[in-house]
PDB file of C-alpha atoms in Angstrom:
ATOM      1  CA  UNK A 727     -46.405  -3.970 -29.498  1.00  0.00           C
ATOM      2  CA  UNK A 728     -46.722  -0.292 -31.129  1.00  0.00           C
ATOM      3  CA  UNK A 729     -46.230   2.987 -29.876  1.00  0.00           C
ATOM      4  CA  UNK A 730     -49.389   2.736 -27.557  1.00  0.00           C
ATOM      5  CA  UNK A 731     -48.561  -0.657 -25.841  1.00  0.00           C
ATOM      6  CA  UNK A 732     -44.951   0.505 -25.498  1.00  0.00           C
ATOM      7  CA  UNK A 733     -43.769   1.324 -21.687  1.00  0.00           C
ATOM      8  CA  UNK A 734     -41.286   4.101 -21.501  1.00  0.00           C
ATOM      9  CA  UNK A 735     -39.102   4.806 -18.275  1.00  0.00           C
ATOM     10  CA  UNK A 736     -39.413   8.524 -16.721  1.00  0.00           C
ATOM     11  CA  UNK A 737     -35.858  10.156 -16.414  1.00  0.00           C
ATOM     12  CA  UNK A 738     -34.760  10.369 -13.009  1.00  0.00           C
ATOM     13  CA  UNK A 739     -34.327  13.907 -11.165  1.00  0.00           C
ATOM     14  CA  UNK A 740     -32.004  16.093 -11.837  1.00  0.00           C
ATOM     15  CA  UNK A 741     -29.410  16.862  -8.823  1.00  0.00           C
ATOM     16  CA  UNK A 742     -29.026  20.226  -8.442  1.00  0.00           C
ATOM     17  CA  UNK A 743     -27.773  22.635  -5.249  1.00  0.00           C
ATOM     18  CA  UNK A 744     -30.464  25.035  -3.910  1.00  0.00           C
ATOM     19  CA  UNK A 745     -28.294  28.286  -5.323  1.00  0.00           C
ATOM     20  CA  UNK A 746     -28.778  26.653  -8.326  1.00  0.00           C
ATOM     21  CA  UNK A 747     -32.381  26.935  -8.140  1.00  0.00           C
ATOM     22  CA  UNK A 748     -32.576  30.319  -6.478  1.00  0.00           C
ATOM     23  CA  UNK A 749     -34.603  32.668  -8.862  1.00  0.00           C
ATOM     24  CA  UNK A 750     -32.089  35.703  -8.234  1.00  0.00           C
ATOM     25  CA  UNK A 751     -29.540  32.567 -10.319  1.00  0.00           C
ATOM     26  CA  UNK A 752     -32.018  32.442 -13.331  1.00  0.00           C
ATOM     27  CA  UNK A 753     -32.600  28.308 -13.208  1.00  0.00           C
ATOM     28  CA  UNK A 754     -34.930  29.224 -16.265  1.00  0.00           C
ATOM     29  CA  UNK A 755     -33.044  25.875 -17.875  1.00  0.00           C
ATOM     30  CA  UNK A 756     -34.583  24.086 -15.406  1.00  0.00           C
ATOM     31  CA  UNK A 757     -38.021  25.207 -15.470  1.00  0.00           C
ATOM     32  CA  UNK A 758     -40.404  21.994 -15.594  1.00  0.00           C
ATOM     33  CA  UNK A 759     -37.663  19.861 -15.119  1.00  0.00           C
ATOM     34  CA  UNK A 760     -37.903  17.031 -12.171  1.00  0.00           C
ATOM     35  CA  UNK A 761     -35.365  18.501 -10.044  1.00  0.00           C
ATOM     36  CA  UNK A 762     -33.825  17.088  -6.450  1.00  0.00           C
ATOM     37  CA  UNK A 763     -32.146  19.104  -3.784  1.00  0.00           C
ATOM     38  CA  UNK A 764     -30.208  17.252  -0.555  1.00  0.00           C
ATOM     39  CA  UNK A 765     -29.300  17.847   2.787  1.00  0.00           C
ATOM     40  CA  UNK A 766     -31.207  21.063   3.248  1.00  0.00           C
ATOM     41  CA  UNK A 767     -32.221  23.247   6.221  1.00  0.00           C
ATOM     42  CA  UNK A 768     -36.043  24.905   5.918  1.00  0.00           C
ATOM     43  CA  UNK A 769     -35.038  28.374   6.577  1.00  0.00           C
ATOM     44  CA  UNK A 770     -38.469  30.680   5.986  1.00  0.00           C
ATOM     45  CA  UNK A 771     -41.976  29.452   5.761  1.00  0.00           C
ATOM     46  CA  UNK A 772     -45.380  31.941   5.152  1.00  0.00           C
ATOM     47  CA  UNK A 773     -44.045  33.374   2.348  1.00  0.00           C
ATOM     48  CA  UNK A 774     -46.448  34.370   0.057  1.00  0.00           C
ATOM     49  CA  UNK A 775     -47.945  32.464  -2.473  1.00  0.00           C
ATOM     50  CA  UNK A 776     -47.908  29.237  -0.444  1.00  0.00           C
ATOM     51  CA  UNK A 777     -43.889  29.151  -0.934  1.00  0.00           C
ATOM     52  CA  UNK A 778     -41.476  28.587   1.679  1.00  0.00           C
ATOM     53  CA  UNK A 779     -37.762  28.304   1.708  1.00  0.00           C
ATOM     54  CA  UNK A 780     -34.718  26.022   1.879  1.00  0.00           C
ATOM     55  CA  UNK A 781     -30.583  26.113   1.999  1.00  0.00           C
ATOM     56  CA  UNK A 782     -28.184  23.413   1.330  1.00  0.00           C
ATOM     57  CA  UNK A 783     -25.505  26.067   2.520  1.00  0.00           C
ATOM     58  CA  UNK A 784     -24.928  27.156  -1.458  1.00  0.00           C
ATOM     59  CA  UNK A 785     -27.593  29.875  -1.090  1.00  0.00           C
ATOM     60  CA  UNK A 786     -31.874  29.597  -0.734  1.00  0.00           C
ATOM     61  CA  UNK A 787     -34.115  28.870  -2.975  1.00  0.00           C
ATOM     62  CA  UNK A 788     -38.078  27.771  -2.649  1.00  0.00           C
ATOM     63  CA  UNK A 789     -40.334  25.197  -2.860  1.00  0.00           C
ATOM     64  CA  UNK A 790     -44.181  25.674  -3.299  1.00  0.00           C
ATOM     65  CA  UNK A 791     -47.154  24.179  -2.066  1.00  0.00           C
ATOM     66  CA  UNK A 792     -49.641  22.765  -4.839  1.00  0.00           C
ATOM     67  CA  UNK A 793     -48.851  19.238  -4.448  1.00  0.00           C
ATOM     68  CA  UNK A 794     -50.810  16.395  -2.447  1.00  0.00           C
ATOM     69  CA  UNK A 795     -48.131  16.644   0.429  1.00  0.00           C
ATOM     70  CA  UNK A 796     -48.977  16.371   4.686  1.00  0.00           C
ATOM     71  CA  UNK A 797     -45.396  17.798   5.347  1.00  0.00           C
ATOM     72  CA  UNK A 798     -45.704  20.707   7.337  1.00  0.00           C
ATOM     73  CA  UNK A 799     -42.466  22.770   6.790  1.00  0.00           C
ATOM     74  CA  UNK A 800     -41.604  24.750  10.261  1.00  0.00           C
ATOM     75  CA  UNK A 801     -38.256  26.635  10.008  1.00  0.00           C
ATOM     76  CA  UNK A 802     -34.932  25.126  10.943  1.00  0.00           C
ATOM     77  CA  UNK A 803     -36.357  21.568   9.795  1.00  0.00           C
ATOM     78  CA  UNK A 804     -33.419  19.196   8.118  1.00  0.00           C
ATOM     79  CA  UNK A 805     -34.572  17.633   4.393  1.00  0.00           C
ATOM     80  CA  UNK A 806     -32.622  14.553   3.982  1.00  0.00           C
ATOM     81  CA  UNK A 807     -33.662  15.123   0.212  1.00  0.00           C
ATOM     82  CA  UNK A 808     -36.681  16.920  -1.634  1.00  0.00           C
ATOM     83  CA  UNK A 809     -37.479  16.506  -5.527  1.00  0.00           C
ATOM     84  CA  UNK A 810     -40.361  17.714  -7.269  1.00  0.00           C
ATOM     85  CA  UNK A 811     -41.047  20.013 -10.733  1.00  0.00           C
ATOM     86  CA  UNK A 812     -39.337  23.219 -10.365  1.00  0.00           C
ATOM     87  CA  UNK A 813     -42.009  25.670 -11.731  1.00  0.00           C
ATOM     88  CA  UNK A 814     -42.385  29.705 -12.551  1.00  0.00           C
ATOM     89  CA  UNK A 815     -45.150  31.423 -10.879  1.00  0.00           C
ATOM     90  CA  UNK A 816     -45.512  34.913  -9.377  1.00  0.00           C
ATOM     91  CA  UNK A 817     -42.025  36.129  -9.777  1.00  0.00           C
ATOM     92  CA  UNK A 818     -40.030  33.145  -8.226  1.00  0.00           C
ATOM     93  CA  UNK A 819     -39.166  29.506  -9.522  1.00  0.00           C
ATOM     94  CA  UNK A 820     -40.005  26.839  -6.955  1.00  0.00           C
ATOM     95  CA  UNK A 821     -39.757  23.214  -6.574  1.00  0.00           C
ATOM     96  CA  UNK A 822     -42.960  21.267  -6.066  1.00  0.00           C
ATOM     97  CA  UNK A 823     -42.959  18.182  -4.748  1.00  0.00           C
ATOM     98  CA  UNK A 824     -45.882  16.013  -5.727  1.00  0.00           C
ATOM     99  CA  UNK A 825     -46.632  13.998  -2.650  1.00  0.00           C
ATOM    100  CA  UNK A 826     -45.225  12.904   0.430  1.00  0.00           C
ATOM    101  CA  UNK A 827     -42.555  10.443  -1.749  1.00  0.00           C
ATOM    102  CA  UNK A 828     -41.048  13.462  -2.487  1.00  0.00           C
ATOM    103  CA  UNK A 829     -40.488  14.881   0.746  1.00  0.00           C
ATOM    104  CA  UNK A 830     -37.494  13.147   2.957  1.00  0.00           C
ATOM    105  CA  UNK A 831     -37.020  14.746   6.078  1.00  0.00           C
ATOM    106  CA  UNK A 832     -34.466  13.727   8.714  1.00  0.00           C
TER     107      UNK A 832
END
């Protein structure tokens, strides 16, 4: 088939540590990239802009709300794994997840 019947396969996320990601480490690279973070603690939530926080024990970095996600992040939660876009908005990169796929809590 041509170009517009042709199926193409998404790249998987990238695996990155939350220091990484942390906006005081410049992840600018990464910036619209589909990004994945593991075995993290939630560590602030109610920051502004609809962000809150999380550690893999490499240093914090945040993940936003404007996804179609129930999750609920309450401090001191363990993610098994969290991937979503990491975007630039009001001063601070931030992952966000899509939907609730994204979202692996243990």
């Amino acid at each position: 088939e041509g170009a517009r019947g042709a199926l193409h396969t998404l790249p998987g996320p990238e695996p990155l540590s939350t220091a990484e990601l942390a906006t005081a480490a410049d992840p600018e690279q990464w910036e619209s990239v589909f990004v994945m973070v593991s075995d993290c603690e939630v560590t602030q939530t109610g920051l502004p802009y609809y962000t809150w926080a999380l550690d893999d024990g490499s240093g914090e970095c945040y993940a936003g709300t404007m996804g179609d996600f129930s999750y609920g992040p309450a401090a001191g939660d363990q993610i098994s794994s969290m991937t979503g876009m990491l975007w630039y908005s009001w001063d601070n990169f931030k992952i966000e997840p899509r939907d609730d796929s994204d979202i692996t809590v243990r």
